[in-house]
Amino acid sequence: MFWLIVALLTGGGVSGLLNPDWPIVGPLVTSVKTQAIEYKNQNPLGLVGGDAGHESANTAGAYAGPPVQSASALGPNDKILMATFNIQVFGESKLRKPEAMAVIVEVIRKFDVIAIQEVRAKADDILPRLIAELNADGSRYDFIIGPRLGRSVSKEQYAFVYDTNRIELDSASVGTIGDPADLLHRAPFIARFRPRTTDPDRAFTFWLVNTHTDPDDVPEEVNALAQVFQVMQTARPDEDDVILLGDLNANEQQLGDIRKIPGVQWVVGGGVMTNTRQNKAYDNIIFCAPATQEFTGKWNVLNFEQEFNLSREEALRVSDHFPVWAEFDVWESSGAVH
Amino acid sequence: MDDQQKWRLELQNSNVEIRATAAENLCLAGSDSVAAAVDLVVACGDVEDVQNWAAAALEDIGAPPVDSVDALESLVSSSDPLVSYWAVTLLGRLGVDASRSQVILGKAVSDSPHPSVQERAAWALGKIGATEASVVESLKKAAASDSPRLANLASRALA
């Protein structure tokens, strides 16, 4: 409830933050719908937003979270790691597999913010149970989740999981892309974040655009995602950092109109594979290089089969995709809009 | 009996956990499970645990064997929308190899009570080609639909 109240109270533009009902002009996207209610419904266990720390926002506006703490031991203070991970059919049956869950938890703990695809369950407690496992060691991960999406009755949800010691969510800037022409099987789930720093006004802020295309409609969908990307670039005048990440079912040669976006850069290419069978490069992290100079140049595919010394079958029981990650500076690059 | 045959048989088991595990195993086998395409489509009408893995498996297997066309056609009119959706999708993936299915798909465009099936059938006809007069007529009506996606897919199929 706290998050819902914060989103409603701050949506009017405190510190220039985003109103969830703002109009976006563009050929595809007309609006972003707030997910605050969906988020609340996904939290039946009260595991997220229930601790006092969430009400101790360290800055004005819709950014909210626990007080600034020293950075976690996972990365340097001046860098953040963001990732995308398609956790194939992430639902009840996977939660019941302790070996697979142990790997998923250890994988997520390596990152500061991670975009998850393929939450597939009718139950609303999948992410809360994941967060409970993540935080069992004292970590302070949190999540937001989108609505169930998909044209058939088999739906999926996107989620963002983030370490609240390291990352702040702009809770008024969470939503699902409006897709009135119905070009996308699962319209992207978007949210705006920034690293938790001692000087929030200088922190790197960015949109994450979480996506999973329909494998039967890839050329059309990647072209629609190019529109999404460009609309997000102009969604607000004080934000030029748009990071599209997810399972595109397309390698870098198959990105269609995304390749035509001026200055566009993708991290995965050159024959690096991102699936567990190591024969597809479908997952990627895409941004505009001139705008997002905070990218340090470091990225990789986390091969958890090797990392955790798993057999191929054991690795496939975790997911048929490996996470892809990239590193960014916590400070906004000089001269950038924000 | 090899693993694939075993898992396909287990999809019929009365124990839901065995069926769910079989669907998961077929999913984890990726494109090796293509021969189980029809069984997986039928499994989409099962309970959630089975359905989720069956649908995920179908996303990955690619085009089904050509000799599965008759079985898939019989599933297009299933009362379960997910079964119908995937039967139509697999026929579409076959392209011209499923050209004899175009009348059935045309009827799905016109008559299916499920928009997802109507749209997918129009998509499939775009892959297969529409030459029969009744199918072209169905697509023309769909191209004038209020649904932007159905109209777009039908227009593409007619192009």
Short mmCIF file of C-alpha atoms in Angstrom, two decimals:
data_model
loop_
_atom_site.label_atom_id
_atom_site.label_comp_id
_atom_site.label_asym_id
_atom_site.label_seq_id
_atom_site.Cartn_x
_atom_site.Cartn_y
_atom_site.Cartn_z
CA MET A 1 0.00 0.00 0.00
CA PHE A 2 2.88 2.32 0.76
CA TRP A 3 4.11 2.04 -2.81
CA LEU A 4 0.69 2.74 -4.19
CA ILE A 5 0.38 5.86 -2.05
CA VAL A 6 3.84 7.05 -3.03
CA ALA A 7 3.05 6.54 -6.70
CA LEU A 8 -0.19 8.47 -6.42
CA LEU A 9 1.23 11.32 -4.36
CA THR A 10 4.36 11.87 -6.38
CA GLY A 11 3.04 11.26 -9.85
CA GLY A 12 2.46 14.95 -10.33
CA GLY A 13 6.06 15.73 -10.99
CA VAL A 14 7.93 16.22 -7.76
CA SER A 15 11.54 16.57 -8.78
CA GLY A 16 10.44 16.20 -12.36
CA LEU A 17 9.43 12.61 -11.90
CA LEU A 18 7.12 10.82 -14.19
CA ASN A 19 3.37 10.82 -13.91
CA PRO A 20 2.16 7.32 -14.74
CA ASP A 21 -0.59 8.78 -16.87
CA TRP A 22 1.62 10.96 -19.01
CA PRO A 23 1.02 10.92 -22.69
CA ILE A 24 3.74 9.69 -24.97
CA VAL A 25 3.61 10.79 -28.55
CA GLY A 26 4.58 8.12 -31.00
CA PRO A 27 3.32 5.81 -33.67
CA LEU A 28 3.02 2.85 -31.36
CA VAL A 29 3.03 3.91 -27.77
CA THR A 30 0.29 6.13 -26.50
CA SER A 31 0.44 5.68 -22.80
CA VAL A 32 1.97 3.85 -19.95
CA LYS A 33 -0.38 2.28 -17.48
CA THR A 34 0.64 2.31 -13.86
CA GLN A 35 1.21 -1.11 -12.41
CA ALA A 36 0.91 -0.09 -8.79
CA ILE A 37 -2.25 -2.09 -8.20
CA GLU A 38 -0.88 -5.13 -9.98
CA TYR A 39 2.24 -4.82 -7.93
CA LYS A 40 0.24 -4.72 -4.74
CA ASN A 41 -1.77 -7.76 -5.76
CA GLN A 42 1.43 -9.65 -6.40
CA ASN A 43 2.48 -9.16 -2.83
CA PRO A 44 0.11 -11.29 -0.78
CA LEU A 45 2.85 -12.32 1.63
CA GLY A 46 3.77 -8.74 2.40
CA LEU A 47 7.40 -9.52 1.74
CA VAL A 48 8.07 -6.39 -0.23
CA GLY A 49 7.63 -2.90 1.03
CA GLY A 50 6.67 -4.18 4.42
CA ASP A 51 9.79 -3.22 6.33
CA ALA A 52 10.28 0.19 7.84
CA GLY A 53 13.26 0.86 5.63
CA HIS A 54 11.06 1.31 2.63
CA GLU A 55 9.56 4.41 4.13
CA SER A 56 12.92 6.05 4.62
CA ALA A 57 13.37 7.55 1.21
CA ASN A 58 16.68 9.38 1.09
CA THR A 59 15.63 11.96 -1.43
CA ALA A 60 12.57 13.87 -2.53
CA GLY A 61 10.33 12.42 -5.19
CA ALA A 62 9.18 8.92 -5.92
CA TYR A 63 12.46 7.20 -5.31
CA ALA A 64 11.97 5.21 -2.18
CA GLY A 65 13.85 2.54 -0.35
CA PRO A 66 15.95 1.89 2.67
CA PRO A 67 18.49 4.45 3.83
CA VAL A 68 21.80 4.66 2.01
CA GLN A 69 24.05 1.89 3.13
CA SER A 70 27.51 0.89 2.17
CA ALA A 71 27.52 -0.96 -1.12
CA SER A 72 27.13 -4.70 -1.10
CA ALA A 73 30.22 -6.81 -1.47
CA LEU A 74 29.16 -7.87 -4.95
CA GLY A 75 30.63 -5.03 -6.92
CA PRO A 76 32.60 -1.82 -6.69
CA ASN A 77 30.83 1.19 -5.23
CA ASP A 78 31.07 3.20 -8.42
CA LYS A 79 29.68 0.56 -10.78
CA ILE A 80 26.43 -1.35 -11.12
CA LEU A 81 25.73 -4.62 -12.87
CA MET A 82 22.46 -5.00 -14.71
CA ALA A 83 21.30 -8.21 -16.33
CA THR A 84 18.55 -9.91 -18.26
CA PHE A 85 17.50 -13.48 -17.53
CA ASN A 86 14.76 -15.56 -19.15
CA ILE A 87 14.01 -18.07 -16.40
CA GLN A 88 12.13 -20.51 -18.59
CA VAL A 89 8.63 -21.29 -17.23
CA PHE A 90 9.36 -19.66 -13.89
CA GLY A 91 6.49 -20.82 -11.73
CA GLU A 92 5.38 -23.30 -9.14
CA SER A 93 7.20 -26.32 -10.55
CA LYS A 94 10.54 -24.51 -10.64
CA LEU A 95 10.09 -23.18 -7.12
CA ARG A 96 9.68 -26.78 -6.02
CA LYS A 97 13.14 -27.70 -7.36
CA PRO A 98 15.67 -26.71 -4.69
CA GLU A 99 18.69 -27.41 -6.91
CA ALA A 100 17.42 -25.15 -9.67
CA MET A 101 16.33 -22.47 -7.20
CA ALA A 102 19.73 -22.47 -5.52
CA VAL A 103 21.35 -21.63 -8.84
CA ILE A 104 18.74 -19.00 -9.71
CA VAL A 105 19.24 -17.30 -6.34
CA GLU A 106 23.03 -17.30 -6.64
CA VAL A 107 22.81 -15.96 -10.17
CA ILE A 108 20.51 -13.09 -9.22
CA ARG A 109 22.70 -12.16 -6.24
CA LYS A 110 25.53 -11.40 -8.65
CA PHE A 111 23.60 -8.46 -10.06
CA ASP A 112 22.25 -5.15 -8.83
CA VAL A 113 19.20 -5.07 -11.07
CA ILE A 114 17.93 -7.86 -13.27
CA ALA A 115 15.13 -8.01 -15.83
CA ILE A 116 13.32 -11.33 -15.69
CA GLN A 117 11.21 -12.85 -18.41
CA GLU A 118 8.83 -15.83 -18.41
CA VAL A 119 7.19 -15.76 -15.04
CA ARG A 120 4.41 -18.23 -15.83
CA ALA A 121 1.94 -18.95 -13.07
CA LYS A 122 -1.62 -18.29 -12.08
CA ALA A 123 -0.45 -17.86 -8.50
CA ASP A 124 0.57 -14.40 -7.31
CA ASP A 125 3.27 -15.46 -4.88
CA ILE A 126 6.04 -16.54 -7.27
CA LEU A 127 8.18 -13.41 -6.98
CA PRO A 128 7.58 -12.93 -3.25
CA ARG A 129 8.83 -16.48 -2.69
CA LEU A 130 11.88 -15.83 -4.87
CA ILE A 131 12.59 -12.63 -2.93
CA ALA A 132 12.27 -14.51 0.35
CA GLU A 133 14.94 -16.96 -0.81
CA LEU A 134 17.14 -14.14 -2.09
CA ASN A 135 16.92 -12.27 1.19
CA ALA A 136 17.42 -15.29 3.40
CA ASP A 137 21.11 -14.36 3.67
CA GLY A 138 20.37 -10.79 4.75
CA SER A 139 20.25 -9.37 1.25
CA ARG A 140 17.67 -6.66 0.59
CA TYR A 141 16.28 -7.46 -2.82
CA ASP A 142 12.93 -6.13 -3.92
CA PHE A 143 10.86 -6.58 -7.06
CA ILE A 144 8.22 -5.15 -9.31
CA ILE A 145 6.15 -7.30 -11.63
CA GLY A 146 4.00 -6.53 -14.64
CA PRO A 147 0.59 -7.84 -15.62
CA ARG A 148 0.03 -11.22 -17.23
CA LEU A 149 0.55 -10.75 -20.94
CA GLY A 150 0.15 -12.83 -24.07
CA ARG A 151 -2.37 -13.32 -26.83
CA SER A 152 -3.17 -16.91 -25.94
CA VAL A 153 -4.53 -18.06 -22.61
CA SER A 154 -0.97 -19.02 -21.62
CA LYS A 155 0.33 -15.78 -20.12
CA GLU A 156 3.71 -14.55 -18.96
CA GLN A 157 4.83 -11.75 -16.68
CA TYR A 158 7.91 -9.59 -16.70
CA ALA A 159 9.63 -8.63 -13.48
CA PHE A 160 12.51 -6.49 -12.27
CA VAL A 161 14.44 -7.67 -9.22
CA TYR A 162 16.86 -5.20 -7.67
CA ASP A 163 19.15 -4.89 -4.68
CA THR A 164 17.76 -2.04 -2.60
CA ASN A 165 21.16 -1.54 -1.04
CA ARG A 166 22.41 -0.55 -4.46
CA ILE A 167 19.46 0.52 -6.59
CA GLU A 168 16.47 2.83 -6.19
CA LEU A 169 13.24 2.47 -8.12
CA ASP A 170 11.42 5.56 -9.34
CA SER A 171 8.08 4.18 -8.22
CA ALA A 172 6.10 6.68 -10.27
CA SER A 173 7.86 5.48 -13.41
CA VAL A 174 6.67 1.92 -13.73
CA GLY A 175 4.40 0.68 -16.43
CA THR A 176 3.60 -1.37 -19.47
CA ILE A 177 4.01 0.07 -22.92
CA GLY A 178 0.72 0.91 -24.58
CA ASP A 179 0.34 -1.00 -27.82
CA PRO A 180 -2.95 0.05 -29.44
CA ALA A 181 -2.03 -1.51 -32.78
CA ASP A 182 -1.33 -4.79 -30.98
CA LEU A 183 2.04 -5.27 -32.62
CA LEU A 184 3.67 -7.02 -29.68
CA HIS A 185 2.73 -10.35 -28.15
CA ARG A 186 3.87 -9.10 -24.75
CA ALA A 187 4.24 -5.33 -24.58
CA PRO A 188 7.43 -4.37 -22.74
CA PHE A 189 7.43 -3.66 -19.02
CA ILE A 190 9.32 -0.48 -18.20
CA ALA A 191 10.71 1.07 -15.06
CA ARG A 192 13.15 3.82 -14.19
CA PHE A 193 15.97 3.26 -11.73
CA ARG A 194 19.09 4.87 -10.40
CA PRO A 195 22.00 3.63 -8.33
CA ARG A 196 21.88 4.43 -4.63
CA THR A 197 24.63 6.98 -4.06
CA THR A 198 25.62 9.70 -1.65
CA ASP A 199 24.74 12.32 -4.27
CA PRO A 200 21.40 11.34 -5.89
CA ASP A 201 21.35 14.41 -8.15
CA ARG A 202 24.48 13.17 -9.91
CA ALA A 203 23.44 9.53 -10.09
CA PHE A 204 22.99 7.73 -13.41
CA THR A 205 19.25 7.39 -14.05
CA PHE A 206 17.90 5.08 -16.71
CA TRP A 207 14.86 3.42 -18.18
CA LEU A 208 14.87 -0.36 -18.40
CA VAL A 209 12.63 -1.80 -21.10
CA ASN A 210 12.04 -5.49 -20.40
CA THR A 211 10.99 -7.51 -23.44
CA HIS A 212 10.30 -11.02 -24.70
CA THR A 213 9.29 -11.38 -28.33
CA ASP A 214 7.05 -14.01 -29.89
CA PRO A 215 9.34 -16.49 -31.69
CA ASP A 216 6.78 -16.75 -34.51
CA ASP A 217 6.70 -13.02 -35.17
CA VAL A 218 10.27 -11.86 -34.68
CA PRO A 219 10.82 -9.53 -37.68
CA GLU A 220 7.64 -7.58 -36.99
CA GLU A 221 8.24 -7.43 -33.26
CA VAL A 222 11.84 -6.23 -33.39
CA ASN A 223 10.70 -3.45 -35.71
CA ALA A 224 7.98 -2.54 -33.21
CA LEU A 225 10.60 -2.56 -30.44
CA ALA A 226 12.62 -0.04 -32.44
CA GLN A 227 9.57 2.23 -32.20
CA VAL A 228 9.29 1.54 -28.48
CA PHE A 229 12.95 2.42 -27.99
CA GLN A 230 12.68 5.70 -29.84
CA VAL A 231 9.48 6.69 -28.07
CA MET A 232 11.12 6.00 -24.72
CA GLN A 233 14.09 8.16 -25.74
CA THR A 234 11.73 11.14 -25.92
CA ALA A 235 9.37 10.12 -23.13
CA ARG A 236 10.73 12.77 -20.82
CA PRO A 237 13.16 15.57 -21.57
CA ASP A 238 15.39 14.88 -18.59
CA GLU A 239 16.06 11.22 -19.38
CA ASP A 240 18.17 10.10 -22.30
CA ASP A 241 19.21 6.66 -21.07
CA VAL A 242 17.02 3.89 -22.44
CA ILE A 243 18.20 0.31 -22.02
CA LEU A 244 16.21 -2.35 -23.85
CA LEU A 245 16.96 -5.81 -22.53
CA GLY A 246 15.47 -9.24 -22.73
CA ASP A 247 14.88 -12.27 -24.91
CA LEU A 248 14.48 -10.94 -28.43
CA ASN A 249 14.53 -14.33 -30.19
CA ALA A 250 16.89 -12.58 -32.59
CA ASN A 251 20.63 -12.37 -32.84
CA GLU A 252 22.36 -9.08 -33.59
CA GLN A 253 21.98 -9.61 -37.34
CA GLN A 254 18.22 -10.05 -36.95
CA LEU A 255 17.46 -6.85 -35.07
CA GLY A 256 15.73 -5.18 -38.03
CA ASP A 257 14.89 -1.53 -37.44
CA ILE A 258 16.64 -1.56 -34.07
CA ARG A 259 19.90 -1.59 -36.02
CA LYS A 260 18.85 1.66 -37.71
CA ILE A 261 18.49 3.65 -34.48
CA PRO A 262 21.23 6.28 -34.55
CA GLY A 263 24.07 5.35 -32.19
CA VAL A 264 22.50 2.05 -31.19
CA GLN A 265 24.77 -0.47 -29.50
CA TRP A 266 24.11 -4.03 -28.41
CA VAL A 267 26.41 -5.95 -26.14
CA VAL A 268 26.01 -9.52 -27.42
CA GLY A 269 27.46 -10.18 -30.84
CA GLY A 270 30.34 -11.74 -32.67
CA GLY A 271 29.20 -15.32 -32.29
CA VAL A 272 28.69 -15.32 -28.53
CA MET A 273 25.73 -17.54 -27.66
CA THR A 274 23.29 -16.83 -24.86
CA ASN A 275 21.26 -20.02 -24.55
CA THR A 276 22.12 -23.04 -22.49
CA ARG A 277 22.56 -25.24 -25.56
CA GLN A 278 24.99 -22.64 -26.89
CA ASN A 279 23.53 -22.40 -30.36
CA LYS A 280 21.45 -19.20 -30.18
CA ALA A 281 22.17 -15.56 -29.35
CA TYR A 282 18.67 -14.43 -28.48
CA ASP A 283 19.26 -12.36 -25.33
CA ASN A 284 20.76 -8.91 -25.44
CA ILE A 285 21.16 -5.50 -23.82
CA ILE A 286 20.66 -2.58 -26.20
CA PHE A 287 21.15 1.15 -25.72
CA CYS A 288 22.19 4.30 -27.52
CA ALA A 289 25.96 4.62 -27.11
CA PRO A 290 26.25 8.43 -27.41
CA ALA A 291 23.60 8.88 -24.70
CA THR A 292 24.53 6.03 -22.40
CA GLN A 293 28.20 6.73 -21.95
CA GLU A 294 27.89 5.24 -18.49
CA PHE A 295 28.42 1.79 -20.06
CA THR A 296 31.91 0.75 -19.03
CA GLY A 297 32.40 -1.65 -21.93
CA LYS A 298 32.21 -4.69 -19.67
CA TRP A 299 29.56 -7.31 -20.37
CA ASN A 300 29.28 -11.06 -20.59
CA VAL A 301 27.04 -14.07 -20.66
CA LEU A 302 26.90 -15.82 -17.30
CA ASN A 303 27.36 -19.48 -18.18
CA PHE A 304 25.97 -20.99 -14.99
CA GLU A 305 26.54 -24.48 -16.34
CA GLN A 306 30.27 -23.87 -16.05
CA GLU A 307 30.08 -21.49 -13.10
CA PHE A 308 28.27 -24.01 -10.91
CA ASN A 309 29.78 -27.13 -12.52
CA LEU A 310 26.42 -28.45 -13.69
CA SER A 311 25.64 -31.09 -16.27
CA ARG A 312 23.81 -29.86 -19.35
CA GLU A 313 20.61 -31.46 -18.08
CA GLU A 314 20.99 -29.81 -14.68
CA ALA A 315 21.61 -26.46 -16.34
CA LEU A 316 18.53 -26.86 -18.55
CA ARG A 317 16.44 -27.47 -15.44
CA VAL A 318 17.47 -23.97 -14.34
CA SER A 319 16.68 -22.38 -17.71
CA ASP A 320 17.30 -22.72 -21.41
CA HIS A 321 18.78 -19.20 -21.32
CA PHE A 322 21.87 -17.84 -19.62
CA PRO A 323 21.76 -14.32 -18.16
CA VAL A 324 23.45 -11.53 -20.07
CA TRP A 325 24.91 -8.67 -18.03
CA ALA A 326 26.54 -5.31 -18.56
CA GLU A 327 28.34 -2.90 -16.25
CA PHE A 328 27.55 0.81 -15.89
CA ASP A 329 29.02 3.69 -13.95
CA VAL A 330 26.88 4.92 -11.04
CA TRP A 331 27.44 8.56 -12.00
CA GLU A 332 25.71 10.31 -14.86
CA SER A 333 28.24 10.96 -17.59
CA SER A 334 29.32 14.57 -17.89
CA GLY A 335 27.28 16.54 -20.37
CA ALA A 336 24.47 14.04 -20.41
CA VAL A 337 20.85 15.14 -20.09
CA HIS A 338 20.52 12.90 -17.09
CA MET B 1 11.38 -47.51 -25.94
CA ASP B 2 13.43 -44.33 -26.07
CA ASP B 3 12.98 -41.34 -23.76
CA GLN B 4 10.87 -39.42 -26.25
CA GLN B 5 8.42 -42.30 -26.67
CA LYS B 6 8.30 -42.77 -22.91
CA TRP B 7 7.53 -39.10 -22.25
CA ARG B 8 4.88 -39.03 -24.94
CA LEU B 9 3.16 -41.98 -23.31
CA GLU B 10 3.50 -40.37 -19.90
CA LEU B 11 1.56 -37.35 -21.17
CA GLN B 12 -1.46 -39.69 -21.08
CA ASN B 13 -0.82 -40.88 -17.52
CA SER B 14 -3.59 -40.44 -14.97
CA ASN B 15 -1.11 -38.97 -12.48
CA VAL B 16 -0.78 -35.24 -13.06
CA GLU B 17 2.75 -35.09 -11.67
CA ILE B 18 3.89 -37.70 -14.17
CA ARG B 19 2.21 -35.77 -16.98
CA ALA B 20 3.81 -32.50 -15.85
CA THR B 21 7.26 -34.07 -15.61
CA ALA B 22 6.83 -35.59 -19.06
CA ALA B 23 5.89 -32.20 -20.51
CA GLU B 24 8.86 -30.60 -18.79
CA ASN B 25 11.22 -33.28 -20.11
CA LEU B 26 9.90 -32.80 -23.63
CA CYS B 27 10.42 -29.06 -23.22
CA LEU B 28 13.97 -29.49 -21.97
CA ALA B 29 14.74 -31.71 -24.97
CA GLY B 30 14.12 -28.71 -27.23
CA SER B 31 13.81 -29.38 -30.94
CA ASP B 32 14.45 -33.09 -30.33
CA SER B 33 10.82 -33.21 -29.23
CA VAL B 34 9.45 -32.18 -32.60
CA ALA B 35 7.96 -35.65 -33.17
CA ALA B 36 5.85 -35.07 -30.04
CA ALA B 37 4.30 -31.90 -31.51
CA VAL B 38 0.74 -33.20 -31.64
CA ASP B 39 0.96 -34.73 -28.15
CA LEU B 40 2.18 -31.39 -26.83
CA VAL B 41 -0.67 -29.52 -28.49
CA VAL B 42 -3.14 -31.88 -26.80
CA ALA B 43 -1.29 -31.36 -23.50
CA CYS B 44 -2.02 -27.64 -23.76
CA GLY B 45 -5.54 -28.56 -22.67
CA ASP B 46 -4.27 -30.09 -19.43
CA VAL B 47 -3.85 -28.50 -15.99
CA GLU B 48 -1.52 -25.52 -15.47
CA ASP B 49 1.70 -27.38 -14.68
CA VAL B 50 1.37 -29.52 -17.79
CA GLN B 51 0.06 -26.72 -19.96
CA ASN B 52 2.89 -24.31 -19.14
CA TRP B 53 5.62 -26.77 -20.06
CA ALA B 54 3.78 -27.98 -23.15
CA ALA B 55 3.34 -24.42 -24.42
CA ALA B 56 6.98 -23.63 -23.70
CA ALA B 57 8.04 -26.78 -25.57
CA LEU B 58 5.94 -25.80 -28.57
CA GLU B 59 7.58 -22.39 -28.71
CA ASP B 60 10.93 -24.05 -29.30
CA ILE B 61 10.36 -27.06 -31.52
CA GLY B 62 9.92 -25.27 -34.82
CA ALA B 63 7.86 -26.77 -37.64
CA PRO B 64 6.20 -30.12 -36.89
CA PRO B 65 6.50 -33.21 -39.10
CA VAL B 66 4.47 -32.92 -42.31
CA ASP B 67 2.61 -36.11 -41.47
CA SER B 68 1.09 -34.39 -38.44
CA VAL B 69 -1.13 -32.14 -40.59
CA ASP B 70 -4.26 -34.30 -40.27
CA ALA B 71 -3.96 -34.55 -36.50
CA LEU B 72 -3.35 -30.81 -36.19
CA GLU B 73 -6.34 -30.03 -38.40
CA SER B 74 -8.55 -32.07 -36.10
CA LEU B 75 -7.39 -29.97 -33.16
CA VAL B 76 -8.04 -26.58 -34.76
CA SER B 77 -11.70 -26.69 -33.70
CA SER B 78 -10.90 -27.79 -30.13
CA SER B 79 -13.03 -26.14 -27.50
CA ASP B 80 -9.82 -25.39 -25.57
CA PRO B 81 -8.48 -22.12 -26.96
CA LEU B 82 -4.85 -22.96 -26.19
CA VAL B 83 -5.06 -26.30 -28.01
CA SER B 84 -6.66 -24.59 -30.98
CA TYR B 85 -4.10 -21.75 -30.89
CA TRP B 86 -1.15 -24.12 -31.01
CA ALA B 87 -2.68 -26.39 -33.66
CA VAL B 88 -3.11 -23.34 -35.87
CA THR B 89 0.39 -22.08 -35.07
CA LEU B 90 2.05 -25.36 -36.02
CA LEU B 91 0.11 -25.52 -39.27
CA GLY B 92 1.35 -22.01 -40.02
CA ARG B 93 4.92 -23.03 -39.31
CA LEU B 94 4.58 -25.74 -41.96
CA GLY B 95 3.96 -23.08 -44.59
CA VAL B 96 3.08 -24.49 -48.02
CA ASP B 97 3.35 -28.01 -46.62
CA ALA B 98 0.03 -27.29 -44.89
CA SER B 99 -1.63 -25.70 -47.92
CA ARG B 100 -4.41 -28.27 -47.85
CA SER B 101 -5.36 -26.91 -44.39
CA GLN B 102 -6.28 -23.46 -45.67
CA VAL B 103 -10.05 -24.01 -45.66
CA ILE B 104 -9.98 -25.14 -42.04
CA LEU B 105 -7.86 -22.14 -41.15
CA GLY B 106 -10.17 -19.85 -43.08
CA LYS B 107 -13.07 -21.13 -40.98
CA ALA B 108 -11.04 -20.46 -37.85
CA VAL B 109 -10.54 -16.87 -39.02
CA SER B 110 -14.29 -16.46 -39.52
CA ASP B 111 -15.81 -18.59 -36.83
CA SER B 112 -13.49 -19.13 -33.89
CA PRO B 113 -14.93 -17.60 -30.72
CA HIS B 114 -11.39 -16.87 -29.57
CA PRO B 115 -9.68 -13.75 -30.97
CA SER B 116 -6.24 -15.27 -30.36
CA VAL B 117 -7.17 -18.20 -32.61
CA GLN B 118 -8.69 -15.97 -35.28
CA GLU B 119 -5.53 -13.87 -35.36
CA ARG B 120 -3.21 -16.84 -35.42
CA ALA B 121 -5.21 -18.45 -38.22
CA ALA B 122 -4.85 -15.26 -40.29
CA TRP B 123 -1.13 -15.30 -39.51
CA ALA B 124 -0.93 -18.97 -40.56
CA LEU B 125 -2.68 -18.25 -43.84
CA GLY B 126 -0.09 -15.58 -44.47
CA LYS B 127 2.58 -18.27 -44.21
CA ILE B 128 0.66 -20.92 -46.15
CA GLY B 129 -0.98 -18.78 -48.82
CA ALA B 130 -4.68 -18.30 -49.47
CA THR B 131 -5.95 -19.45 -52.86
CA GLU B 132 -9.40 -20.89 -52.13
CA ALA B 133 -12.23 -18.44 -52.77
CA SER B 134 -13.90 -19.07 -49.42
CA VAL B 135 -10.61 -18.47 -47.60
CA VAL B 136 -9.95 -15.24 -49.47
CA GLU B 137 -13.46 -14.10 -48.56
CA SER B 138 -12.84 -14.86 -44.88
CA LEU B 139 -9.63 -12.90 -44.97
CA LYS B 140 -11.27 -9.94 -46.70
CA LYS B 141 -13.87 -9.76 -43.95
CA ALA B 142 -11.16 -10.06 -41.31
CA ALA B 143 -9.16 -7.29 -43.00
CA ALA B 144 -12.11 -5.00 -42.30
CA SER B 145 -12.29 -6.06 -38.67
CA ASP B 146 -12.23 -3.60 -35.78
CA SER B 147 -9.37 -5.59 -34.30
CA PRO B 148 -6.20 -3.89 -35.54
CA ARG B 149 -4.11 -7.03 -35.26
CA LEU B 150 -6.60 -9.28 -37.04
CA ALA B 151 -7.08 -6.69 -39.76
CA ASN B 152 -3.34 -6.29 -40.18
CA LEU B 153 -2.63 -10.03 -40.33
CA ALA B 154 -5.51 -10.67 -42.73
CA SER B 155 -4.32 -7.86 -45.00
CA ARG B 156 -0.84 -9.33 -45.00
CA ALA B 157 -2.21 -12.77 -45.86
CA LEU B 158 -4.09 -11.29 -48.79
CA ALA B 159 -1.10 -9.35 -50.10
#
